[in-house]
PDB file of C-alpha atoms and ligand atoms in Angstrom:
ATOM      1  CA  MET A  81     178.613 -49.812 160.980  1.00 45.00           C
ATOM      2  CA  THR A  82     176.664 -53.011 161.690  1.00 51.00           C
ATOM      3  CA  ALA A  83     178.016 -55.624 164.097  1.00 50.00           C
ATOM      4  CA  SER A  84     179.524 -57.824 161.425  1.00 66.00           C
ATOM      5  CA  THR A  85     181.114 -55.292 159.063  1.00 74.00           C
ATOM      6  CA  THR A  86     184.680 -53.979 158.960  1.00 73.00           C
ATOM      7  CA  ASP A  87     185.491 -50.344 158.170  1.00 67.00           C
ATOM      8  CA  THR A  88     188.420 -49.478 155.917  1.00 66.00           C
ATOM      9  CA  PRO A  89     190.279 -46.157 155.732  1.00 54.00           C
ATOM     10  CA  LEU A  90     188.841 -45.431 152.276  1.00 60.00           C
ATOM     11  CA  GLY A  91     185.260 -45.131 153.540  1.00 68.00           C
ATOM     12  CA  THR A  92     184.154 -48.580 152.483  1.00 83.00           C
ATOM     13  CA  GLN A  93     182.942 -51.500 154.571  1.00 83.00           C
ATOM     14  CA  PHE A  94     183.350 -55.218 154.061  1.00 83.00           C
ATOM     15  CA  ASP A  95     181.256 -58.001 155.516  1.00 87.00           C
ATOM     16  CA  PRO A  96     183.094 -61.288 156.140  1.00 86.00           C
ATOM     17  CA  ARG A  97     179.973 -63.256 155.147  1.00 88.00           C
ATOM     18  CA  PHE A  98     180.039 -61.803 151.620  1.00 91.00           C
ATOM     19  CA  PRO A  99     183.555 -61.478 150.186  1.00 91.00           C
ATOM     20  CA  ASN A 100     182.271 -60.015 146.905  1.00 94.00           C
ATOM     21  CA  LEU A 101     180.298 -57.199 148.617  1.00 96.00           C
ATOM     22  CA  THR A 102     181.587 -53.640 149.104  1.00 95.00           C
ATOM     23  CA  ILE A 103     179.497 -51.146 151.056  1.00 96.00           C
ATOM     24  CA  LEU A 104     180.205 -47.547 149.994  1.00 94.00           C
ATOM     25  CA  ASN A 105     179.420 -45.669 153.170  1.00 90.00           C
ATOM     26  CA  HIS A 106     180.686 -42.215 152.252  1.00 92.00           C
ATOM     27  CA  PRO A 107     178.902 -39.632 154.455  1.00 94.00           C
ATOM     28  CA  LEU A 108     177.365 -37.823 151.456  1.00 95.00           C
ATOM     29  CA  ILE A 109     175.977 -41.101 150.112  1.00 96.00           C
ATOM     30  CA  GLN A 110     174.495 -41.986 153.502  1.00 96.00           C
ATOM     31  CA  HIS A 111     172.991 -38.502 153.970  1.00 97.00           C
ATOM     32  CA  LYS A 112     171.329 -38.546 150.562  1.00 98.00           C
ATOM     33  CA  LEU A 113     170.110 -42.118 151.056  1.00 98.00           C
ATOM     34  CA  THR A 114     168.365 -41.071 154.264  1.00 98.00           C
ATOM     35  CA  HIS A 115     166.351 -38.504 152.263  1.00 98.00           C
ATOM     36  CA  MET A 116     165.486 -41.185 149.711  1.00 98.00           C
ATOM     37  CA  ARG A 117     164.227 -43.522 152.431  1.00 98.00           C
ATOM     38  CA  ASP A 118     161.916 -40.830 153.853  1.00 98.00           C
ATOM     39  CA  LYS A 119     158.408 -41.592 152.597  1.00 97.00           C
ATOM     40  CA  ASN A 120     157.645 -37.850 152.360  1.00 97.00           C
ATOM     41  CA  THR A 121     160.384 -37.237 149.767  1.00 98.00           C
ATOM     42  CA  SER A 122     158.850 -36.238 146.416  1.00 97.00           C
ATOM     43  CA  THR A 123     159.298 -38.162 143.178  1.00 97.00           C
ATOM     44  CA  ARG A 124     161.388 -35.384 141.738  1.00 97.00           C
ATOM     45  CA  THR A 125     163.729 -35.218 144.733  1.00 98.00           C
ATOM     46  CA  PHE A 126     163.960 -39.014 144.889  1.00 98.00           C
ATOM     47  CA  ARG A 127     165.039 -39.075 141.226  1.00 97.00           C
ATOM     48  CA  ASP A 128     167.594 -36.299 141.716  1.00 97.00           C
ATOM     49  CA  LEU A 129     169.061 -37.997 144.787  1.00 98.00           C
ATOM     50  CA  LEU A 130     169.364 -41.355 143.033  1.00 97.00           C
ATOM     51  CA  ARG A 131     171.284 -39.664 140.231  1.00 97.00           C
ATOM     52  CA  GLU A 132     173.540 -37.830 142.694  1.00 97.00           C
ATOM     53  CA  ILE A 133     174.274 -40.978 144.730  1.00 97.00           C
ATOM     54  CA  THR A 134     174.997 -42.889 141.527  1.00 97.00           C
ATOM     55  CA  LEU A 135     177.566 -40.261 140.546  1.00 96.00           C
ATOM     56  CA  LEU A 136     179.291 -40.662 143.917  1.00 95.00           C
ATOM     57  CA  MET A 137     179.152 -44.463 143.795  1.00 96.00           C
ATOM     58  CA  GLY A 138     180.217 -44.493 140.150  1.00 95.00           C
ATOM     59  CA  TYR A 139     183.276 -42.454 141.066  1.00 90.00           C
ATOM     60  CA  GLU A 140     184.219 -45.131 143.615  1.00 90.00           C
ATOM     61  CA  ILE A 141     183.566 -48.197 141.463  1.00 91.00           C
ATOM     62  CA  THR A 142     185.571 -46.825 138.555  1.00 89.00           C
ATOM     63  CA  ARG A 143     188.549 -46.136 140.848  1.00 86.00           C
ATOM     64  CA  SER A 144     190.260 -49.371 139.761  1.00 83.00           C
ATOM     65  CA  LEU A 145     189.921 -48.842 136.005  1.00 86.00           C
ATOM     66  CA  PRO A 146     193.376 -49.285 134.430  1.00 86.00           C
ATOM     67  CA  LEU A 147     195.200 -46.269 133.042  1.00 91.00           C
ATOM     68  CA  THR A 148     197.624 -45.923 130.198  1.00 93.00           C
ATOM     69  CA  THR A 149     199.159 -42.800 128.688  1.00 96.00           C
ATOM     70  CA  ARG A 150     198.677 -40.918 125.446  1.00 95.00           C
ATOM     71  CA  PRO A 151     201.119 -38.346 124.085  1.00 97.00           C
ATOM     72  CA  ILE A 152     199.619 -34.854 123.966  1.00 97.00           C
ATOM     73  CA  GLU A 153     200.973 -31.338 123.654  1.00 98.00           C
ATOM     74  CA  THR A 154     200.063 -28.929 126.413  1.00 97.00           C
ATOM     75  CA  PRO A 155     200.647 -25.251 125.620  1.00 97.00           C
ATOM     76  CA  LEU A 156     204.046 -25.740 127.297  1.00 97.00           C
ATOM     77  CA  VAL A 157     205.448 -29.216 126.558  1.00 97.00           C
ATOM     78  CA  GLU A 158     204.885 -32.618 125.018  1.00 97.00           C
ATOM     79  CA  TYR A 159     203.500 -34.863 127.713  1.00 96.00           C
ATOM     80  CA  ASP A 160     202.439 -38.519 128.115  1.00 97.00           C
ATOM     81  CA  ALA A 161     199.073 -37.938 129.773  1.00 97.00           C
ATOM     82  CA  PRO A 162     196.942 -40.556 131.576  1.00 95.00           C
ATOM     83  CA  VAL A 163     193.846 -41.964 129.855  1.00 92.00           C
ATOM     84  CA  ILE A 164     191.664 -44.943 130.703  1.00 88.00           C
ATOM     85  CA  ALA A 165     192.987 -48.148 129.166  1.00 85.00           C
ATOM     86  CA  GLY A 166     191.634 -51.582 128.572  1.00 71.00           C
ATOM     87  CA  LYS A 167     188.113 -52.652 127.751  1.00 71.00           C
ATOM     88  CA  LYS A 168     185.370 -50.237 126.742  1.00 88.00           C
ATOM     89  CA  LEU A 169     182.523 -49.768 129.202  1.00 92.00           C
ATOM     90  CA  ALA A 170     178.902 -50.821 128.877  1.00 96.00           C
ATOM     91  CA  ILE A 171     176.167 -49.807 131.313  1.00 97.00           C
ATOM     92  CA  VAL A 172     173.203 -52.133 131.690  1.00 98.00           C
ATOM     93  CA  PRO A 173     170.257 -51.106 133.885  1.00 98.00           C
ATOM     94  CA  VAL A 174     167.867 -53.781 135.068  1.00 97.00           C
ATOM     95  CA  LEU A 175     164.445 -52.360 134.154  1.00 94.00           C
ATOM     96  CA  ARG A 176     162.809 -50.399 135.277  1.00 90.00           C
ATOM     97  CA  ALA A 177     164.357 -48.848 138.392  1.00 94.00           C
ATOM     98  CA  GLY A 178     167.896 -49.369 137.082  1.00 97.00           C
ATOM     99  CA  ILE A 179     167.273 -46.520 134.639  1.00 96.00           C
ATOM    100  CA  GLY A 180     167.470 -44.120 137.571  1.00 96.00           C
ATOM    101  CA  MET A 181     171.091 -45.174 137.998  1.00 97.00           C
ATOM    102  CA  SER A 182     172.203 -45.605 134.383  1.00 96.00           C
ATOM    103  CA  ASP A 183     171.543 -41.918 133.662  1.00 92.00           C
ATOM    104  CA  GLY A 184     174.012 -40.934 136.384  1.00 94.00           C
ATOM    105  CA  LEU A 185     176.596 -43.450 135.198  1.00 95.00           C
ATOM    106  CA  LEU A 186     176.310 -42.095 131.651  1.00 94.00           C
ATOM    107  CA  GLU A 187     177.184 -38.634 132.915  1.00 94.00           C
ATOM    108  CA  LEU A 188     180.456 -40.075 134.238  1.00 92.00           C
ATOM    109  CA  VAL A 189     181.203 -42.133 131.127  1.00 90.00           C
ATOM    110  CA  PRO A 190     179.319 -40.475 128.242  1.00 89.00           C
ATOM    111  CA  SER A 191     180.882 -42.726 125.601  1.00 87.00           C
ATOM    112  CA  ALA A 192     179.659 -45.969 127.225  1.00 91.00           C
ATOM    113  CA  ARG A 193     177.229 -48.209 125.368  1.00 94.00           C
ATOM    114  CA  VAL A 194     173.921 -48.873 127.130  1.00 96.00           C
ATOM    115  CA  GLY A 195     172.121 -52.218 127.185  1.00 97.00           C
ATOM    116  CA  HIS A 196     168.853 -53.094 128.934  1.00 98.00           C
ATOM    117  CA  ILE A 197     167.677 -56.186 130.785  1.00 97.00           C
ATOM    118  CA  GLY A 198     163.961 -56.308 131.592  1.00 96.00           C
ATOM    119  CA  VAL A 199     162.671 -58.708 134.232  1.00 92.00           C
ATOM    120  CA  TYR A 200     159.588 -58.668 136.420  1.00 88.00           C
ATOM    121  CA  ARG A 201     158.970 -60.639 139.587  1.00 83.00           C
ATOM    122  CA  ASP A 202     156.362 -63.431 139.384  1.00 84.00           C
ATOM    123  CA  ASP A 203     154.191 -64.468 142.363  1.00 83.00           C
ATOM    124  CA  THR A 204     157.107 -66.352 143.896  1.00 83.00           C
ATOM    125  CA  HIS A 205     159.408 -63.325 143.400  1.00 80.00           C
ATOM    126  CA  ARG A 206     161.327 -65.188 140.679  1.00 86.00           C
ATOM    127  CA  PRO A 207     162.503 -63.116 137.692  1.00 88.00           C
ATOM    128  CA  VAL A 208     160.714 -63.458 134.365  1.00 92.00           C
ATOM    129  CA  GLU A 209     162.634 -62.016 131.399  1.00 93.00           C
ATOM    130  CA  TYR A 210     160.792 -59.767 128.943  1.00 94.00           C
ATOM    131  CA  LEU A 211     163.613 -57.837 127.252  1.00 96.00           C
ATOM    132  CA  VAL A 212     167.334 -58.229 126.627  1.00 97.00           C
ATOM    133  CA  LYS A 213     169.113 -55.668 124.432  1.00 97.00           C
ATOM    134  CA  LEU A 214     172.888 -55.594 124.619  1.00 97.00           C
ATOM    135  CA  PRO A 215     175.686 -53.909 122.670  1.00 94.00           C
ATOM    136  CA  PRO A 216     177.744 -56.021 120.255  1.00 90.00           C
ATOM    137  CA  ASP A 217     181.336 -57.123 120.997  1.00 88.00           C
ATOM    138  CA  LEU A 218     180.404 -58.246 124.517  1.00 92.00           C
ATOM    139  CA  GLU A 219     183.745 -59.919 125.270  1.00 88.00           C
ATOM    140  CA  GLU A 220     185.560 -56.643 124.627  1.00 88.00           C
ATOM    141  CA  ARG A 221     183.667 -54.721 127.297  1.00 91.00           C
ATOM    142  CA  THR A 222     183.575 -54.149 131.019  1.00 92.00           C
ATOM    143  CA  PHE A 223     179.963 -54.110 132.259  1.00 96.00           C
ATOM    144  CA  ILE A 224     178.322 -52.111 135.004  1.00 97.00           C
ATOM    145  CA  LEU A 225     174.945 -53.678 135.792  1.00 98.00           C
ATOM    146  CA  CYS A 226     172.697 -51.484 137.926  1.00 98.00           C
ATOM    147  CA  ASP A 227     169.502 -51.901 139.922  1.00 98.00           C
ATOM    148  CA  PRO A 228     168.801 -49.877 143.069  1.00 98.00           C
ATOM    149  CA  MET A 229     167.404 -52.790 145.114  1.00 97.00           C
ATOM    150  CA  VAL A 230     168.924 -56.227 145.706  1.00 97.00           C
ATOM    151  CA  ALA A 231     166.035 -57.781 147.646  1.00 96.00           C
ATOM    152  CA  THR A 232     165.719 -61.532 147.014  1.00 95.00           C
ATOM    153  CA  GLY A 233     168.793 -61.313 144.789  1.00 96.00           C
ATOM    154  CA  TYR A 234     167.057 -63.383 142.092  1.00 95.00           C
ATOM    155  CA  SER A 235     166.816 -60.564 139.519  1.00 95.00           C
ATOM    156  CA  ALA A 236     170.387 -59.421 140.153  1.00 97.00           C
ATOM    157  CA  ALA A 237     171.729 -62.973 139.812  1.00 97.00           C
ATOM    158  CA  TYR A 238     169.584 -63.473 136.703  1.00 97.00           C
ATOM    159  CA  ALA A 239     170.949 -60.305 135.067  1.00 97.00           C
ATOM    160  CA  VAL A 240     174.494 -61.583 135.577  1.00 98.00           C
ATOM    161  CA  ASP A 241     173.435 -64.955 134.100  1.00 97.00           C
ATOM    162  CA  VAL A 242     172.245 -63.128 130.977  1.00 97.00           C
ATOM    163  CA  LEU A 243     175.720 -61.677 130.451  1.00 97.00           C
ATOM    164  CA  LYS A 244     177.667 -64.798 131.390  1.00 97.00           C
ATOM    165  CA  LYS A 245     175.566 -66.973 129.043  1.00 96.00           C
ATOM    166  CA  ARG A 246     176.715 -64.674 126.238  1.00 95.00           C
ATOM    167  CA  GLY A 247     180.379 -65.154 127.113  1.00 94.00           C
ATOM    168  CA  VAL A 248     181.092 -62.267 129.501  1.00 96.00           C
ATOM    169  CA  SER A 249     183.369 -63.341 132.359  1.00 96.00           C
ATOM    170  CA  GLY A 250     182.551 -62.554 135.983  1.00 97.00           C
ATOM    171  CA  ASP A 251     185.583 -60.339 136.438  1.00 94.00           C
ATOM    172  CA  ALA A 252     184.330 -58.088 133.613  1.00 94.00           C
ATOM    173  CA  ILE A 253     181.071 -57.379 135.480  1.00 96.00           C
ATOM    174  CA  ARG A 254     180.396 -54.999 138.400  1.00 96.00           C
ATOM    175  CA  PHE A 255     176.933 -54.812 139.917  1.00 98.00           C
ATOM    176  CA  LEU A 256     175.911 -51.456 141.374  1.00 98.00           C
ATOM    177  CA  ALA A 257     172.923 -51.235 143.744  1.00 98.00           C
ATOM    178  CA  LEU A 258     171.703 -48.769 146.333  1.00 98.00           C
ATOM    179  CA  VAL A 259     170.208 -50.949 149.074  1.00 98.00           C
ATOM    180  CA  ALA A 260     170.529 -54.698 149.610  1.00 98.00           C
ATOM    181  CA  ALA A 261     169.089 -57.257 151.999  1.00 97.00           C
ATOM    182  CA  PRO A 262     171.417 -59.911 153.442  1.00 97.00           C
ATOM    183  CA  GLU A 263     169.158 -62.635 151.997  1.00 97.00           C
ATOM    184  CA  GLY A 264     169.639 -61.225 148.488  1.00 97.00           C
ATOM    185  CA  VAL A 265     173.352 -60.723 148.862  1.00 97.00           C
ATOM    186  CA  GLN A 266     173.642 -64.374 149.932  1.00 97.00           C
ATOM    187  CA  VAL A 267     171.753 -65.514 146.816  1.00 97.00           C
ATOM    188  CA  PHE A 268     173.915 -63.279 144.641  1.00 98.00           C
ATOM    189  CA  HIS A 269     177.125 -64.475 146.276  1.00 97.00           C
ATOM    190  CA  ASP A 270     176.157 -68.157 145.954  1.00 97.00           C
ATOM    191  CA  ALA A 271     175.351 -67.689 142.248  1.00 97.00           C
ATOM    192  CA  HIS A 272     178.208 -65.341 141.295  1.00 98.00           C
ATOM    193  CA  PRO A 273     181.041 -65.210 143.841  1.00 97.00           C
ATOM    194  CA  ASP A 274     183.278 -63.868 141.046  1.00 97.00           C
ATOM    195  CA  VAL A 275     181.191 -60.704 140.474  1.00 97.00           C
ATOM    196  CA  GLN A 276     181.777 -57.620 142.620  1.00 96.00           C
ATOM    197  CA  LEU A 277     178.621 -56.161 144.165  1.00 97.00           C
ATOM    198  CA  PHE A 278     178.675 -52.524 145.363  1.00 97.00           C
ATOM    199  CA  VAL A 279     175.916 -51.097 147.565  1.00 97.00           C
ATOM    200  CA  ALA A 280     175.317 -47.975 149.648  1.00 97.00           C
ATOM    201  CA  SER A 281     173.637 -49.932 152.445  1.00 96.00           C
ATOM    202  CA  LEU A 282     173.222 -53.495 153.630  1.00 97.00           C
ATOM    203  CA  ASP A 283     169.844 -53.298 155.355  1.00 97.00           C
ATOM    204  CA  SER A 284     168.307 -55.512 158.034  1.00 96.00           C
ATOM    205  CA  HIS A 285     166.129 -58.110 156.288  1.00 97.00           C
ATOM    206  CA  LEU A 286     163.306 -58.851 153.824  1.00 97.00           C
ATOM    207  CA  ASN A 287     159.696 -58.722 154.991  1.00 97.00           C
ATOM    208  CA  GLU A 288     157.043 -61.311 154.049  1.00 95.00           C
ATOM    209  CA  HIS A 289     156.373 -59.488 150.750  1.00 93.00           C
ATOM    210  CA  ALA A 290     160.083 -59.535 149.828  1.00 94.00           C
ATOM    211  CA  TYR A 291     160.489 -55.813 150.516  1.00 96.00           C
ATOM    212  CA  ILE A 292     163.722 -54.624 152.077  1.00 98.00           C
ATOM    213  CA  VAL A 293     163.451 -53.376 155.691  1.00 98.00           C
ATOM    214  CA  PRO A 294     164.008 -50.526 156.510  1.00 98.00           C
ATOM    215  CA  GLY A 295     164.445 -50.017 152.736  1.00 98.00           C
ATOM    216  CA  LEU A 296     162.783 -47.232 150.821  1.00 98.00           C
ATOM    217  CA  GLY A 297     159.669 -48.915 149.396  1.00 97.00           C
ATOM    218  CA  ASP A 298     159.241 -49.734 145.721  1.00 96.00           C
ATOM    219  CA  ALA A 299     162.140 -47.990 143.996  1.00 97.00           C
ATOM    220  CA  GLY A 300     160.470 -48.061 140.554  1.00 95.00           C
ATOM    221  CA  ASP A 301     157.241 -46.528 141.836  1.00 96.00           C
ATOM    222  CA  ARG A 302     159.077 -43.863 143.807  1.00 97.00           C
ATOM    223  CA  LEU A 303     161.318 -43.041 140.864  1.00 96.00           C
ATOM    224  CA  PHE A 304     158.559 -42.762 138.266  1.00 95.00           C
ATOM    225  CA  GLY A 305     155.660 -41.650 140.506  1.00 94.00           C
ATOM    226  CA  THR A 306     153.572 -44.764 139.793  1.00 94.00           C
ATOM    227  CA  LYS A 307     151.621 -47.046 142.116  1.00 87.00           C
TER     228      LYS A 307
HETATM  229  N1  LIG B  93     162.118 -53.845 145.003  1.00 82.64           N
HETATM  230  C1  LIG B  93     161.962 -52.612 145.495  1.00 82.64           C
HETATM  231  O1  LIG B  93     161.816 -51.656 144.745  1.00 82.64           O
HETATM  232  N2  LIG B  93     161.952 -52.423 146.830  1.00 82.64           N
HETATM  233  C2  LIG B  93     162.120 -53.452 147.707  1.00 82.64           C
HETATM  234  O2  LIG B  93     162.131 -53.222 148.921  1.00 82.64           O
HETATM  235  C3  LIG B  93     162.289 -54.736 147.170  1.00 82.64           C
HETATM  236  C4  LIG B  93     162.293 -54.913 145.818  1.00 82.64           C
END
C-alpha cells in the first residue's frame, strides 16, 4: 500500500486523489505483475501472464453486473436461476497492447462484441487516431475499454471520448488497465470523472520519455516481441 491509498476488506485500494480509480491488489495479480515487470521475462510468458491477470481483474470488474432470473428445469425441480441482466457487453481494446487484455476478457464473456480503437502517440505523446471500429447499437451496451498502460492518460481519455461522442454515457464505460502513473490518472480523472478506471498498480511517476516508472517497459513491444 502506498502512503496515500486506503485498503478495503475486498482486496481493493482507493486513492482519495482519484475517486474514480480502483486498484485491484489481489495477491495473485500482484505476484503475476511482478513477473511481467521483470525484464528477463520472455514474450510468451509476458503474454500468458497478461491474459491470466486480465481474467482475475475481469472477474472483479464484472462483480457489479446486475442479475435477473430465468426459469429453468434442473433434473429435480423448476427453478428461477440467476443470469446476467441489463445491457449487453462490448470489449474495446486500445491498439495495439489492449489486444493482450481483450483476449482474456473474451474468455470470461464469450458472447461480447469486440470493437477496436487505434491510436499512436505523436512526438508530444498526444494520441493520433488511425482506426475506430465499433459494434452497432452502442447505447444498448456496457463497454469495457482496455489498455495495459495509462501513462500520460491522453490515449485512455481519448478512447473514452470516442465512445462518448457516439452517445455512450460515462456510467456505461469501465476502463481496465494494468499499470498507471499518477500523472495519467489525473488527466483521465479530469477528463472523465464519471468513468471508473481499474488498475493492478498505481506506479510512482512518468520519466522524461513518458514511460511509467517502475513500469514494465513498452507493453506492446513486450507483448508482441517487437522493438
Ligand atoms: N506505454 C507503454 O507501453 N509503457 C509505458 O511505460 C508507457 C506507455
